[in-house]
Amino acid sequence: MNDAKVYAPFRCAAAFADGSRLTFDGLTRDQARATMEAAMEQHGDIGWWDWVTDENYRKGEYHKLIPPPPLLPFPILDLSDCQTEEERQKALQDPFEEDGKP
């Protein structure tokens, strides 16, 4: 038995005048939207539509197509809460050094 699932790159959902709620897939956003608009001939006017957000899609785009956030080669330290130079220096110490405290 083949359990493979195929996800289109883009997906939108719409509610129609006849009460049906359907999803529409496409290789592009324009293709998904055009397919949805073509369904008006069979189901009547669109009362509501939006890009799908669920466990597989984020704002209509398949989640694996969205690039991950950039990784910086070093940590960013927020020193805005430090009031004195001594506090800033203490915050900058390596917590793994003998005299450093997290």
PDB file of C-alpha atoms in Angstrom:
ATOM      1  CA  MET A   1       0.000   0.000   0.000  1.00  0.00           C
ATOM      2  CA  ASN A   2       1.341   3.427  -0.946  1.00  0.00           C
ATOM      3  CA  ASP A   3       0.865   6.074   1.781  1.00  0.00           C
ATOM      4  CA  ALA A   4       2.763   8.844  -0.022  1.00  0.00           C
ATOM      5  CA  LYS A   5       1.121  12.259   0.103  1.00  0.00           C
ATOM      6  CA  VAL A   6       1.672  14.999  -2.434  1.00  0.00           C
ATOM      7  CA  TYR A   7       1.366  18.651  -1.441  1.00  0.00           C
ATOM      8  CA  ALA A   8       0.953  21.421  -3.988  1.00  0.00           C
ATOM      9  CA  PRO A   9       3.194  24.450  -3.524  1.00  0.00           C
ATOM     10  CA  PHE A  10       0.178  26.766  -2.943  1.00  0.00           C
ATOM     11  CA  ARG A  11      -3.330  26.258  -1.513  1.00  0.00           C
ATOM     12  CA  CYS A  12      -6.301  28.543  -0.908  1.00  0.00           C
ATOM     13  CA  ALA A  13      -9.762  27.872   0.534  1.00  0.00           C
ATOM     14  CA  ALA A  14     -13.128  29.446  -0.287  1.00  0.00           C
ATOM     15  CA  ALA A  15     -16.764  29.384   0.815  1.00  0.00           C
ATOM     16  CA  PHE A  16     -19.330  29.687  -1.987  1.00  0.00           C
ATOM     17  CA  ALA A  17     -22.932  30.855  -2.277  1.00  0.00           C
ATOM     18  CA  ASP A  18     -24.182  27.255  -2.533  1.00  0.00           C
ATOM     19  CA  GLY A  19     -22.715  26.497   0.926  1.00  0.00           C
ATOM     20  CA  SER A  20     -19.720  24.501  -0.272  1.00  0.00           C
ATOM     21  CA  ARG A  21     -16.267  25.054   1.226  1.00  0.00           C
ATOM     22  CA  LEU A  22     -13.436  23.916  -1.003  1.00  0.00           C
ATOM     23  CA  THR A  23      -9.655  24.103  -1.277  1.00  0.00           C
ATOM     24  CA  PHE A  24      -7.745  24.839  -4.470  1.00  0.00           C
ATOM     25  CA  ASP A  25      -4.143  23.948  -5.238  1.00  0.00           C
ATOM     26  CA  GLY A  26      -1.698  25.362  -7.738  1.00  0.00           C
ATOM     27  CA  LEU A  27       1.915  25.420  -8.784  1.00  0.00           C
ATOM     28  CA  THR A  28       1.746  29.216  -8.353  1.00  0.00           C
ATOM     29  CA  ARG A  29      -0.432  31.539  -6.270  1.00  0.00           C
ATOM     30  CA  ASP A  30      -2.061  32.823  -9.469  1.00  0.00           C
ATOM     31  CA  GLN A  31      -2.899  29.304 -10.604  1.00  0.00           C
ATOM     32  CA  ALA A  32      -4.528  28.381  -7.260  1.00  0.00           C
ATOM     33  CA  ARG A  33      -6.553  31.596  -7.217  1.00  0.00           C
ATOM     34  CA  ALA A  34      -7.618  31.223 -10.871  1.00  0.00           C
ATOM     35  CA  THR A  35      -8.862  27.687 -10.190  1.00  0.00           C
ATOM     36  CA  MET A  36     -10.854  28.990  -7.221  1.00  0.00           C
ATOM     37  CA  GLU A  37     -12.378  31.796  -9.290  1.00  0.00           C
ATOM     38  CA  ALA A  38     -13.297  29.344 -12.063  1.00  0.00           C
ATOM     39  CA  ALA A  39     -15.301  27.323  -9.523  1.00  0.00           C
ATOM     40  CA  MET A  40     -17.739  30.258  -9.193  1.00  0.00           C
ATOM     41  CA  GLU A  41     -19.465  29.060 -12.373  1.00  0.00           C
ATOM     42  CA  GLN A  42     -20.513  25.860 -10.601  1.00  0.00           C
ATOM     43  CA  HIS A  43     -20.865  27.031  -6.962  1.00  0.00           C
ATOM     44  CA  GLY A  44     -21.891  30.702  -7.196  1.00  0.00           C
ATOM     45  CA  ASP A  45     -20.173  33.762  -5.807  1.00  0.00           C
ATOM     46  CA  ILE A  46     -17.335  33.513  -3.310  1.00  0.00           C
ATOM     47  CA  GLY A  47     -18.458  34.687   0.116  1.00  0.00           C
ATOM     48  CA  TRP A  48     -15.061  34.256   1.745  1.00  0.00           C
ATOM     49  CA  TRP A  49     -11.601  33.068   0.730  1.00  0.00           C
ATOM     50  CA  ASP A  50      -8.088  33.040   2.177  1.00  0.00           C
ATOM     51  CA  TRP A  51      -4.736  31.319   1.867  1.00  0.00           C
ATOM     52  CA  VAL A  52      -4.614  28.081   3.872  1.00  0.00           C
ATOM     53  CA  THR A  53      -2.700  27.953   7.153  1.00  0.00           C
ATOM     54  CA  ASP A  54      -2.548  24.520   8.781  1.00  0.00           C
ATOM     55  CA  GLU A  55       0.053  21.896   9.707  1.00  0.00           C
ATOM     56  CA  ASN A  56       1.338  21.846   6.104  1.00  0.00           C
ATOM     57  CA  TYR A  57       0.750  25.396   4.840  1.00  0.00           C
ATOM     58  CA  ARG A  58       1.607  28.879   6.070  1.00  0.00           C
ATOM     59  CA  LYS A  59      -0.351  31.688   4.374  1.00  0.00           C
ATOM     60  CA  GLY A  60      -1.010  29.405   1.424  1.00  0.00           C
ATOM     61  CA  GLU A  61       2.589  28.322   0.884  1.00  0.00           C
ATOM     62  CA  TYR A  62       3.741  24.760   1.536  1.00  0.00           C
ATOM     63  CA  HIS A  63       5.921  25.003   4.656  1.00  0.00           C
ATOM     64  CA  LYS A  64       8.915  23.161   3.215  1.00  0.00           C
ATOM     65  CA  LEU A  65       9.236  25.804   0.484  1.00  0.00           C
ATOM     66  CA  ILE A  66       9.715  28.583   3.060  1.00  0.00           C
ATOM     67  CA  PRO A  67      13.421  29.066   3.769  1.00  0.00           C
ATOM     68  CA  PRO A  68      14.529  28.833   7.407  1.00  0.00           C
ATOM     69  CA  PRO A  69      15.603  31.991   9.194  1.00  0.00           C
ATOM     70  CA  PRO A  70      19.280  32.835   8.793  1.00  0.00           C
ATOM     71  CA  LEU A  71      21.713  31.411  11.313  1.00  0.00           C
ATOM     72  CA  LEU A  72      24.293  33.810  12.613  1.00  0.00           C
ATOM     73  CA  PRO A  73      27.806  32.541  13.293  1.00  0.00           C
ATOM     74  CA  PHE A  74      27.754  34.083  16.764  1.00  0.00           C
ATOM     75  CA  PRO A  75      25.184  34.721  19.505  1.00  0.00           C
ATOM     76  CA  ILE A  76      23.579  38.129  19.817  1.00  0.00           C
ATOM     77  CA  LEU A  77      23.823  39.495  23.345  1.00  0.00           C
ATOM     78  CA  ASP A  78      21.247  41.981  24.558  1.00  0.00           C
ATOM     79  CA  LEU A  79      22.925  44.383  26.979  1.00  0.00           C
ATOM     80  CA  SER A  80      20.082  46.892  27.092  1.00  0.00           C
ATOM     81  CA  ASP A  81      19.150  45.888  30.668  1.00  0.00           C
ATOM     82  CA  CYS A  82      22.669  46.579  31.993  1.00  0.00           C
ATOM     83  CA  GLN A  83      22.795  49.848  33.936  1.00  0.00           C
ATOM     84  CA  THR A  84      26.533  50.069  34.620  1.00  0.00           C
ATOM     85  CA  GLU A  85      29.743  49.167  32.830  1.00  0.00           C
ATOM     86  CA  GLU A  86      30.375  46.502  35.483  1.00  0.00           C
ATOM     87  CA  GLU A  87      27.048  44.825  34.659  1.00  0.00           C
ATOM     88  CA  ARG A  88      27.875  44.943  30.929  1.00  0.00           C
ATOM     89  CA  GLN A  89      31.283  43.332  31.470  1.00  0.00           C
ATOM     90  CA  LYS A  90      29.777  40.643  33.696  1.00  0.00           C
ATOM     91  CA  ALA A  91      27.118  39.881  31.054  1.00  0.00           C
ATOM     92  CA  LEU A  92      29.818  39.533  28.393  1.00  0.00           C
ATOM     93  CA  GLN A  93      31.813  36.935  30.350  1.00  0.00           C
ATOM     94  CA  ASP A  94      31.803  33.403  29.029  1.00  0.00           C
ATOM     95  CA  PRO A  95      29.563  31.370  31.391  1.00  0.00           C
ATOM     96  CA  PHE A  96      31.913  28.409  30.957  1.00  0.00           C
ATOM     97  CA  GLU A  97      34.960  30.273  32.276  1.00  0.00           C
ATOM     98  CA  GLU A  98      35.885  29.675  35.896  1.00  0.00           C
ATOM     99  CA  ASP A  99      34.984  33.179  37.069  1.00  0.00           C
ATOM    100  CA  GLY A 100      32.049  33.665  34.707  1.00  0.00           C
ATOM    101  CA  LYS A 101      28.497  33.342  35.941  1.00  0.00           C
ATOM    102  CA  PRO A 102      25.510  33.038  33.616  1.00  0.00           C
TER     103      PRO A 102
END
